Amino acid sequence: MKATFNKVLTTTTVLSMVLTPGAVWAADDTATSVTPTMPAATEQQKTPAFPDLNTAVSWAREQITQAKEMGWIGGYPDGKFYPLNNLTRREAAIIMSGALKLELPDKTVSSYPDVKVWGIKEIEAVKEAGLMLGKETGKFHPDDKITRQELAIILVKAAKISTEGKGDNLTIKDAGKVWPDAKPYVQAAMDSKLMVGYNNYFNPTDTATRQEMAVMAVNLAKVLEGNSTTSEQAGTVASVTADTLTLNGQSYKLTDAVKGIFNEKNAAALKDAQVKVEVDGAKNVTKVKGLELMAAGQAPAEGEPEFSGNVTLDGNHANVEGDVTVRANYISLHNLTVKGNLTVAKEVQNDFEAKNVTVEGNTLIEGGDTNTVVFENAKLKDVQAAKENVKVSFKGNSSVETVEVAKNAELAADQGISLPKVTVKDGVNALKVNAMIDELILPEKVKVEEVISNYEEAKNWIGKVNGEAHAYNTYTFVTEGVPASVEARELLSEAPADGKIAAEAFAGVQPVKVSLAVDKDNAHQYEGHVRIQPSNVEGVQLWAQDAEGKWWDINKTGWGPAEGFKLDLNLKTDVYVVAQEGTHIIPLKLEDVDKKYGTVNNVIAQKNFELKAEPKAEKPADNQDAK
């Protein structure tokens, strides 16, 4: 008989059930909180834990008493325990929700048609937690019984015991009756003393009884108590699989919290890596405390994109709780949060890339040369460039709080990224700047033109030097009257050569007023010529009328003559938006036609505004019954 493991998971995934501290096991659905510690050995009680305790097998009586003292089990309304009764799925759900302290939903009707009154909230809670699901029929089958092999799966998962390499060495006489997918769990349960056999029989298809569950609850408590202790392990990565990490000759099971980092896809990047991990008592890796990457990639092939030869560690948005150090060439870090510091070490002499990386500590760049150290869509705090001639580039949506330059270097940033504060240390005399800098801090008595190697090119990208205004004013777009949504409309035909459009075309459309504002704390107004670049957003028209009465679709043609116009901060332009159904992101870009301002791509100011165009609301039909 082949019973699939998936069926076990969907029908009996109870995990710790009654087994963790905090739940009373009773038919009347009562629950109380208890202290999660094992009771000390005491003299045998004069009064039995239950009046029918003598009906339990002798080897279970002590554990039944312990389980009651711990508050894990309770009796029926008549005070008896009924140790030989079978355990149902409904009871398991009630016990599990109490044991795990799940929040009970405020529901009086179950999502399962066969669950009526007793246990509705608890069954819904375990369903929402993904711990117990219905069967293929869509029903929960609350009165179904649970077999011993199903319990083996449940107990081993609850205890987080590794099943690697288990299942093929079962020595029980009825091993042939165990489902193939359950064999590793049965062996793990027996090896860990969570469950025992009878005369070398496991009886996998027998229904579990209440007395057995009491014994297993006590056994599991001992395992969990051992699992609660953690230790720190450090060493060289020998191998990584989907479920295990081998470190210093010892295999550890991976928890979900670390599988984003430790997985087969990252095996190449983790080759010979030095790691520090937190391990619980069951040898499960629960945290990554530190990581040093030692495996190098390759230079990109001729004609291939930069970083295409890099070896990549994709963290899948997992965390490293401590520091990360990169000690080899051509390495990329993706989708990772570093709670400590990130160091690009001196061993790195070529490209390094960090994409979608957050560093909560400091970022120290000791490696690299004229090749690029790139941060794309990165969130950084304090960055220190401490390698001679290194180029540090910030791309995409990257943000950084401060940059300290300790050696001659190059700083570059995409349009839209501004470095709030750059501090230059003594001895730096050749800093190349291809980025907007809000404030530059120089050593005392050092002139900016003596430090910035491309000063004539970069002088207008620097807002302040040692607190004093330095560059042209900073300009920003101001848009007034942008509605939360507009009525979707068909786009207008292109304006004729004379630019004449009938005024009725914009009937009912409220214009958006567009103007420019200036940062008065900066130095002086820009005297060059500007114009608004075309946006070319699909499904949108931005109509504005010039001084000669001609209409122009700014989205398609831009605004202003090819030679540009002088800035006028007092001018407000009415822009009429016509948009097809959908949500549109519309960028406004002010271009420096004279190319004197010195910004990346000659864009002085840029602003995106979002517009939602919705279908025209249908007029409700008249109420024919209204009087």
XYZ file of C-alpha atoms in Angstrom:
627
model
C 0.000 0.000 0.000
C 1.407 3.402 -0.923
C -0.059 6.162 1.205
C 1.443 9.435 0.116
C 3.302 11.650 2.527
C 1.294 14.644 1.296
C -1.851 12.997 2.596
C -0.266 12.671 6.004
C 0.622 16.345 5.981
C -2.804 17.545 4.879
C -4.819 15.315 7.154
C -2.740 14.989 10.288
C -0.208 17.806 10.405
C -0.672 18.502 14.073
C 2.919 19.390 14.953
C 3.181 19.755 18.713
C -0.509 19.170 19.480
C -0.786 18.750 23.224
C 2.909 18.208 23.384
C 4.205 21.658 24.153
C 3.485 23.291 27.492
C 0.397 25.386 27.799
C -2.643 23.219 27.065
C -4.996 21.041 29.081
C -6.196 17.930 27.271
C -9.803 17.402 28.153
C -12.987 16.447 26.370
C -14.763 19.518 27.745
C -12.469 21.896 25.763
C -10.930 23.646 28.762
C -7.463 25.180 28.641
C -5.174 26.829 31.157
C -1.633 28.208 31.087
C 1.158 26.378 32.855
C 4.851 26.946 33.496
C 6.827 25.188 30.742
C 9.296 23.279 32.919
C 9.519 19.599 33.759
C 8.352 18.730 37.287
C 10.968 17.602 39.745
C 10.864 13.983 40.892
C 8.532 13.579 43.873
C 7.220 10.831 46.059
C 4.454 8.802 44.475
C 1.163 10.546 45.126
C -1.183 8.958 47.580
C -4.173 9.964 45.467
C -4.072 8.804 41.806
C -4.066 11.507 39.134
C -7.318 10.020 37.775
C -9.689 7.499 39.350
C -9.219 5.173 36.359
C -5.426 5.457 36.289
C -5.161 1.768 37.137
C -6.739 0.901 33.759
C -3.686 2.335 31.989
C -0.746 0.059 31.301
C 1.834 0.190 34.049
C 4.546 1.845 31.939
C 2.263 4.806 31.129
C 0.969 5.664 34.605
C 3.901 7.790 35.758
C 3.886 9.833 32.523
C 0.101 10.308 32.705
C 0.571 11.718 36.199
C 3.416 13.974 35.036
C 1.409 15.193 32.044
C -1.510 16.109 34.290
C 0.797 17.938 36.711
C 2.155 19.912 33.770
C -1.366 20.821 32.671
C -1.046 19.112 29.299
C -3.943 16.686 29.774
C -7.199 16.656 31.670
C -10.060 14.330 32.355
C -13.590 14.044 31.072
C -16.489 15.634 32.981
C -16.741 12.523 35.164
C -13.115 13.043 36.234
C -11.791 9.970 34.464
C -8.981 9.961 31.917
C -10.009 6.975 29.784
C -6.415 6.120 28.857
C -7.392 3.497 26.273
C -9.614 5.868 24.259
C -8.430 6.926 20.815
C -7.395 10.482 19.907
C -9.457 12.316 17.267
C -8.521 15.106 14.868
C -10.913 17.479 16.637
C -9.236 16.830 19.987
C -5.841 17.286 18.373
C -6.839 20.666 16.920
C -8.160 21.889 20.262
C -5.079 20.699 22.094
C -2.713 22.096 19.472
C -4.287 25.556 19.406
C -3.941 25.773 23.170
C -0.447 24.336 23.201
C 0.783 26.780 20.576
C -1.264 29.637 22.042
C -2.778 30.362 18.650
C -5.057 33.366 18.379
C -8.603 32.085 18.033
C -10.579 33.756 15.228
C -13.923 35.280 16.068
C -15.947 32.743 14.097
C -19.095 30.850 14.962
C -19.403 28.994 11.658
C -16.661 26.682 10.420
C -15.285 26.729 6.898
C -15.654 22.940 6.988
C -19.207 21.599 6.507
C -18.663 18.721 8.949
C -17.506 20.865 11.900
C -20.480 22.116 13.873
C -20.124 23.415 17.431
C -17.289 21.924 19.447
C -13.824 23.097 18.356
C -14.834 25.517 15.570
C -12.476 28.306 16.621
C -9.581 25.980 17.351
C -9.950 24.148 14.029
C -10.072 27.469 12.176
C -6.985 28.640 14.089
C -4.896 25.622 13.094
C -6.150 25.960 9.527
C -5.127 29.635 9.343
C -1.742 28.707 10.807
C -1.338 26.036 8.112
C -0.932 23.276 10.675
C -4.017 21.114 10.081
C -5.917 21.167 6.825
C -8.985 19.438 5.482
C -8.971 16.305 3.377
C -9.442 16.048 -0.364
C -13.214 16.124 0.068
C -13.072 19.622 1.539
C -14.155 18.261 4.915
C -12.136 18.185 8.131
C -13.295 14.749 9.357
C -13.009 15.795 12.999
C -13.725 12.344 14.415
C -11.100 10.477 12.385
C -8.429 8.736 14.430
C -4.641 9.230 14.194
C -2.246 6.317 13.648
C 1.120 5.774 15.284
C 3.084 6.399 12.085
C 1.200 9.658 11.592
C 2.135 10.614 15.140
C 5.767 9.797 14.399
C 5.743 12.377 11.616
C 4.028 14.907 13.858
C 6.364 14.392 16.814
C 9.593 14.499 14.821
C 8.538 17.700 13.062
C 7.480 19.229 16.375
C 10.860 18.354 17.881
C 12.705 19.573 14.745
C 14.718 16.368 14.581
C 16.668 15.765 11.389
C 15.589 12.756 9.309
C 18.603 12.896 7.014
C 19.965 9.417 6.350
C 17.172 7.740 8.285
C 14.507 5.268 7.188
C 16.655 2.640 5.489
C 17.843 1.090 8.746
C 14.572 0.300 10.474
C 15.087 -2.904 12.469
C 11.486 -3.344 13.649
C 9.812 -6.532 12.447
C 6.875 -4.702 10.861
C 8.966 -2.172 8.941
C 7.215 -3.297 5.767
C 3.926 -1.890 7.069
C 5.335 1.613 7.495
C 4.584 4.028 4.666
C 7.802 4.643 2.711
C 7.640 8.391 3.309
C 7.043 7.846 7.021
C 10.032 5.545 7.593
C 12.589 8.322 8.249
C 10.240 9.818 10.840
C 9.547 6.491 12.545
C 13.266 5.807 12.843
C 13.949 9.342 14.100
C 11.116 9.071 16.638
C 12.466 5.785 17.964
C 16.113 6.889 17.956
C 15.220 9.974 19.986
C 13.020 7.969 22.402
C 9.952 9.975 21.442
C 8.234 6.670 20.664
C 9.030 3.051 21.462
C 7.966 -0.255 20.003
C 6.480 -3.398 21.508
C 8.598 -6.553 21.337
C 10.370 -5.047 18.314
C 7.084 -4.176 16.599
C 6.111 -0.551 15.979
C 2.479 -1.204 14.970
C 2.431 1.761 12.565
C -1.205 1.440 11.514
C -2.594 1.113 15.042
C -4.632 4.043 16.311
C -2.888 6.110 18.977
C -4.447 6.073 22.429
C -4.679 8.754 25.074
C -2.212 6.958 27.342
C 0.321 6.790 24.506
C -0.107 10.485 23.876
C 0.579 11.270 27.518
C 3.818 9.294 27.335
C 4.812 10.977 24.091
C 4.005 14.402 25.538
C 6.446 13.851 28.381
C 9.078 12.456 26.014
C 8.701 15.393 23.650
C 8.937 17.884 26.503
C 12.350 16.464 27.342
C 13.472 16.779 23.720
C 12.127 20.320 23.418
C 13.808 21.277 26.666
C 17.081 20.154 25.139
C 16.280 21.979 21.905
C 15.752 25.274 23.721
C 19.465 25.597 24.443
C 21.500 27.202 21.670
C 25.173 27.307 20.843
C 27.337 29.153 18.345
C 29.247 27.144 15.771
C 31.913 28.543 13.447
C 33.963 27.012 10.682
C 34.391 26.356 6.965
C 31.437 25.345 4.804
C 32.062 21.839 3.455
C 28.742 21.361 1.650
C 25.225 22.746 1.383
C 22.049 20.936 0.323
C 18.410 21.964 0.334
C 18.098 20.898 3.979
C 21.555 20.586 5.517
C 24.761 22.492 6.139
C 27.971 20.573 6.753
C 30.416 22.488 8.900
C 33.630 21.108 10.407
C 32.530 17.570 9.554
C 29.182 17.984 11.347
C 25.855 18.123 9.502
C 23.180 20.522 10.709
C 19.553 20.766 9.624
C 18.482 24.086 8.137
C 15.447 25.980 9.409
C 13.360 28.145 7.097
C 14.965 31.265 8.595
C 18.342 30.429 7.021
C 17.404 28.517 3.868
C 17.375 31.766 1.909
C 21.155 31.857 2.344
C 22.070 28.192 2.721
C 20.725 26.408 -0.347
C 22.006 24.549 -3.382
C 21.781 27.588 -5.685
C 24.244 29.411 -3.420
C 26.609 26.441 -3.127
C 29.198 27.962 -5.478
C 29.227 31.275 -3.613
C 29.477 29.453 -0.266
C 32.403 27.243 -1.282
C 34.999 27.405 1.525
C 33.061 30.254 3.145
C 33.739 30.978 6.805
C 30.459 31.084 8.699
C 29.215 31.584 12.204
C 25.778 30.119 12.952
C 23.448 29.650 15.896
C 22.435 26.023 16.462
C 19.755 24.679 18.792
C 19.913 21.504 20.853
C 18.555 19.421 17.979
C 21.360 20.607 15.686
C 19.129 22.935 13.688
C 20.700 26.101 12.268
C 18.423 28.915 13.444
C 20.470 32.047 12.636
C 23.392 33.174 10.508
C 25.629 35.211 12.817
C 28.503 35.935 10.421
C 29.653 35.212 6.874
C 32.953 35.522 4.981
C 32.831 34.764 1.250
C 36.012 33.230 -0.185
C 34.988 31.876 -3.626
C 35.833 34.070 -6.623
C 33.904 34.460 -9.841
C 35.354 35.397 -13.205
C 35.765 38.495 -15.306
C 32.924 38.891 -17.810
C 33.561 37.480 -21.258
C 34.259 39.987 -24.006
C 31.061 41.732 -25.010
C 29.128 40.390 -22.009
C 27.518 42.625 -19.347
C 29.422 43.711 -16.287
C 29.089 41.236 -13.394
C 27.956 38.438 -15.763
C 30.936 36.371 -14.613
C 30.362 37.059 -10.923
C 29.496 34.293 -8.505
C 26.265 35.350 -6.790
C 24.990 34.812 -3.278
C 21.226 35.446 -3.362
C 19.968 35.810 0.191
C 16.298 35.630 -0.819
C 15.618 38.471 1.644
C 17.085 36.579 4.603
C 19.138 38.175 7.396
C 22.720 37.847 8.522
C 22.561 38.837 12.185
C 26.219 39.879 12.272
C 28.938 40.930 9.817
C 29.501 39.976 6.175
C 32.977 40.134 4.629
C 33.812 39.651 0.945
C 37.346 38.336 0.385
C 37.411 37.357 -3.312
C 37.032 38.928 -6.752
C 33.898 39.028 -8.876
C 31.280 38.437 -6.176
C 27.678 39.673 -6.148
C 25.393 39.915 -3.123
C 21.655 40.045 -3.824
C 18.542 40.369 -1.656
C 20.202 40.313 1.752
C 19.932 42.236 5.009
C 23.170 42.593 6.969
C 22.463 43.488 10.584
C 26.138 44.161 11.265
C 28.879 45.575 9.026
C 29.644 44.836 5.381
C 33.328 44.805 4.408
C 34.730 44.605 0.895
C 38.141 43.372 2.013
C 41.580 44.174 0.591
C 41.673 40.771 -1.161
C 39.082 42.133 -3.616
C 40.925 43.618 -6.594
C 38.114 43.597 -9.163
C 34.355 44.094 -9.457
C 31.954 43.727 -6.545
C 28.186 44.191 -6.755
C 25.530 44.521 -4.044
C 21.932 44.576 -5.298
C 18.852 44.949 -3.100
C 21.069 44.798 -0.025
C 20.421 46.566 3.279
C 23.338 47.160 5.656
C 22.336 48.292 9.137
C 25.922 48.759 10.294
C 28.859 50.345 8.470
C 30.012 49.570 4.931
C 33.811 49.493 4.643
C 35.427 49.381 1.198
C 39.043 48.262 1.531
C 39.223 46.438 -1.810
C 38.708 47.108 -5.490
C 40.631 49.455 -7.747
C 39.561 51.484 -10.755
C 37.076 48.680 -11.354
C 33.658 49.339 -9.952
C 32.181 48.618 -6.535
C 28.457 48.942 -7.243
C 25.498 49.290 -4.886
C 22.171 49.019 -6.731
C 18.866 49.559 -4.918
C 20.871 49.353 -1.703
C 20.039 50.897 1.653
C 23.231 51.914 3.443
C 24.141 53.958 6.487
C 27.798 54.965 6.804
C 30.080 54.098 3.869
C 33.874 54.417 4.017
C 35.997 54.315 0.849
C 39.422 53.296 2.138
C 41.141 51.839 -0.960
C 43.297 53.915 -3.312
C 41.638 54.621 -6.676
C 38.519 52.578 -5.974
C 35.354 53.592 -7.820
C 32.170 53.402 -5.733
C 28.917 53.687 -7.648
C 25.359 54.032 -6.309
C 22.594 53.029 -8.733
C 18.833 52.646 -9.003
C 16.996 53.548 -5.814
C 20.021 53.365 -3.536
C 20.216 55.524 -0.429
C 23.172 56.275 1.818
C 23.415 58.429 4.934
C 27.103 59.400 4.909
C 30.212 58.695 2.845
C 33.745 59.037 4.197
C 36.586 59.140 1.669
C 39.922 58.134 3.200
C 41.862 57.539 -0.050
C 41.849 58.996 -3.548
C 38.763 57.521 -5.180
C 35.780 58.123 -7.438
C 32.162 58.543 -6.318
C 29.394 58.078 -8.874
C 25.609 58.014 -8.573
C 22.629 57.677 -10.879
C 20.356 60.598 -11.609
C 17.962 61.043 -8.710
C 20.447 59.860 -6.083
C 22.005 62.514 -3.874
C 24.715 61.840 -1.317
C 23.642 63.792 1.793
C 27.093 64.156 3.317
C 30.565 63.327 1.994
C 33.528 63.769 4.346
C 37.032 63.888 2.866
C 39.906 62.888 5.155
C 43.411 64.361 5.282
C 45.684 63.258 2.448
C 43.006 62.949 -0.221
C 43.908 65.137 -3.204
C 42.256 63.393 -6.168
C 38.583 62.656 -5.550
C 36.596 62.342 -8.770
C 32.911 63.157 -8.368
C 30.124 62.054 -10.687
C 27.291 62.435 -8.204
C 25.116 65.061 -6.582
C 26.459 65.904 -3.107
C 24.343 67.877 -0.666
C 27.256 68.762 1.597
C 30.984 68.222 1.243
C 33.142 68.333 4.385
C 36.828 69.085 3.802
C 39.782 69.211 6.204
C 40.615 72.634 7.598
C 42.325 75.043 5.154
C 41.822 72.682 2.208
C 40.194 74.166 -0.890
C 37.585 72.202 -2.791
C 39.358 72.643 -6.136
C 42.476 71.064 -4.567
C 40.528 67.904 -3.734
C 38.000 67.370 -6.525
C 39.996 66.245 -9.557
C 37.189 67.106 -12.009
C 36.165 70.291 -10.231
C 35.144 72.286 -13.324
C 32.777 69.487 -14.318
C 31.483 68.756 -10.826
C 31.387 72.174 -9.161
C 27.660 72.604 -9.656
C 26.834 69.158 -8.278
C 27.957 70.159 -4.779
C 25.412 71.999 -2.653
C 27.523 73.118 0.294
C 31.183 72.964 1.272
C 31.818 72.966 5.036
C 28.361 74.455 5.558
C 28.658 77.243 2.966
C 26.487 77.335 -0.167
C 28.458 76.375 -3.255
C 26.343 75.398 -6.266
C 23.473 76.719 -8.336
C 20.082 76.666 -6.703
C 18.258 73.338 -6.559
C 14.966 73.319 -8.449
C 11.928 71.135 -7.931
C 8.639 70.719 -9.754
C 5.458 71.723 -7.930
C 2.207 70.159 -9.144
C -1.042 71.510 -7.755
C -4.440 69.959 -8.198
C -3.381 66.426 -9.112
C -6.622 64.456 -8.533
C -6.751 61.091 -6.830
C -8.359 59.791 -10.012
C -9.796 61.075 -13.277
C -12.413 59.805 -15.646
C -10.831 57.643 -18.330
C -11.195 59.129 -21.806
C -10.166 58.424 -25.370
C -7.024 60.270 -26.410
C -7.455 63.325 -28.616
C -6.219 63.461 -32.175
C -2.891 65.194 -32.604
C -3.072 68.970 -32.706
C -2.988 70.371 -36.253
C -0.035 72.380 -37.517
C -1.521 75.588 -36.181
C -1.882 73.953 -32.755
C -5.571 74.827 -32.560
C -7.791 72.597 -30.442
C -11.413 73.352 -29.678
C -11.881 74.371 -26.071
C -14.737 71.850 -25.786
C -12.151 69.065 -25.926
C -11.242 69.792 -22.306
C -14.749 70.355 -20.989
C -15.030 69.072 -17.444
C -11.262 68.522 -17.112
C -9.612 70.329 -14.212
C -6.062 71.372 -15.112
C -3.000 70.487 -13.078
C -0.930 73.584 -12.332
C 2.791 73.015 -12.876
C 5.486 75.379 -11.619
C 9.033 75.393 -10.262
C 10.256 76.006 -6.735
C 13.788 76.775 -5.609
C 15.909 75.969 -2.555
C 16.747 79.484 -1.327
C 19.554 78.135 0.870
C 21.635 77.406 -2.206
C 23.898 79.853 -3.991
C 22.422 81.467 -7.084
C 19.811 81.129 -9.796
C 20.685 79.295 -12.964
C 20.768 81.682 -15.929
C 20.826 79.109 -18.717
C 18.010 77.881 -20.953
C 15.717 74.996 -20.073
C 12.808 73.027 -21.505
C 10.639 70.102 -20.373
C 11.640 66.822 -21.979
C 9.020 64.502 -23.548
C 7.844 61.697 -21.248
C 6.329 59.367 -23.877
C 4.054 57.551 -21.408
C 1.598 55.255 -23.212
C -2.095 56.092 -22.907
C -1.593 59.669 -21.624
C -1.732 63.168 -23.103
C -0.623 66.314 -21.248
C -2.026 69.319 -23.101
C -0.763 72.869 -22.468
C -1.259 76.122 -24.394
C 1.662 78.420 -25.156
C 1.698 82.216 -25.319
C 0.703 82.106 -29.005
C -2.395 80.041 -28.276
C -1.011 76.796 -29.677
C -1.683 73.507 -27.887
C 1.088 70.993 -27.327
C 1.036 67.470 -25.930
C 3.906 67.809 -23.445
C 4.016 64.041 -23.018
C 4.916 63.635 -26.704
C 6.636 66.862 -27.723
C 7.996 68.291 -24.499
C 7.459 71.952 -23.594
C 9.354 74.875 -24.980
C 11.360 75.543 -28.140
C 14.382 73.456 -29.010
C 16.682 76.287 -27.886
C 14.896 76.380 -24.516
C 13.631 79.298 -22.453
C 14.757 81.214 -19.382
C 13.618 79.986 -15.983
C 10.585 81.834 -14.641
C 9.762 80.860 -11.070
C 6.574 82.954 -11.164
C 5.071 81.025 -14.074
C 2.339 78.444 -13.483
C 1.274 76.397 -16.490
C -2.157 74.765 -16.749
C -1.800 71.193 -17.970
C -4.893 69.247 -19.035
C -4.568 65.502 -18.576
C -6.334 63.086 -20.915
C -5.727 59.455 -20.018
C -6.954 56.026 -20.954
C -8.054 53.635 -18.216
C -5.275 52.527 -15.875
C -2.697 53.854 -13.435
C -0.044 56.016 -15.067
C 3.313 57.164 -13.674
C 4.173 60.398 -15.481
C 7.704 61.848 -15.170
C 8.416 65.544 -15.576
C 12.042 66.324 -16.459
C 13.523 69.822 -16.733
C 16.427 69.772 -19.190
C 19.436 72.095 -19.124
C 19.583 72.950 -22.827
C 22.834 74.906 -22.468
C 24.517 72.019 -20.621
C 26.011 74.402 -18.062
C 24.282 73.298 -14.872
C 26.336 70.101 -14.749
C 23.806 67.432 -13.791
C 23.717 63.840 -14.935
C 21.998 63.666 -18.348
C 21.570 67.465 -18.092
C 18.384 67.102 -16.007
C 17.991 69.911 -13.471
C 14.771 68.725 -11.846
C 12.602 65.637 -12.074
C 9.306 64.631 -10.522
C 7.034 61.653 -11.071
C 3.327 61.984 -10.399
C 0.837 59.148 -10.370
C -2.554 59.408 -12.035
C -5.340 56.847 -11.920
C -7.886 56.906 -14.752
C -11.107 55.046 -13.988
C -14.123 54.202 -16.161
C -17.018 56.623 -16.084
C -19.401 55.723 -13.271
C -22.708 54.353 -14.504
C -25.699 56.475 -13.568
C -27.960 54.418 -11.265
C -31.311 53.473 -12.739
C -34.337 55.350 -11.473
C -36.234 53.590 -8.711
C -39.564 52.811 -10.330
C -41.176 52.095 -6.967
C -40.266 55.444 -5.448
C -43.250 57.635 -4.639
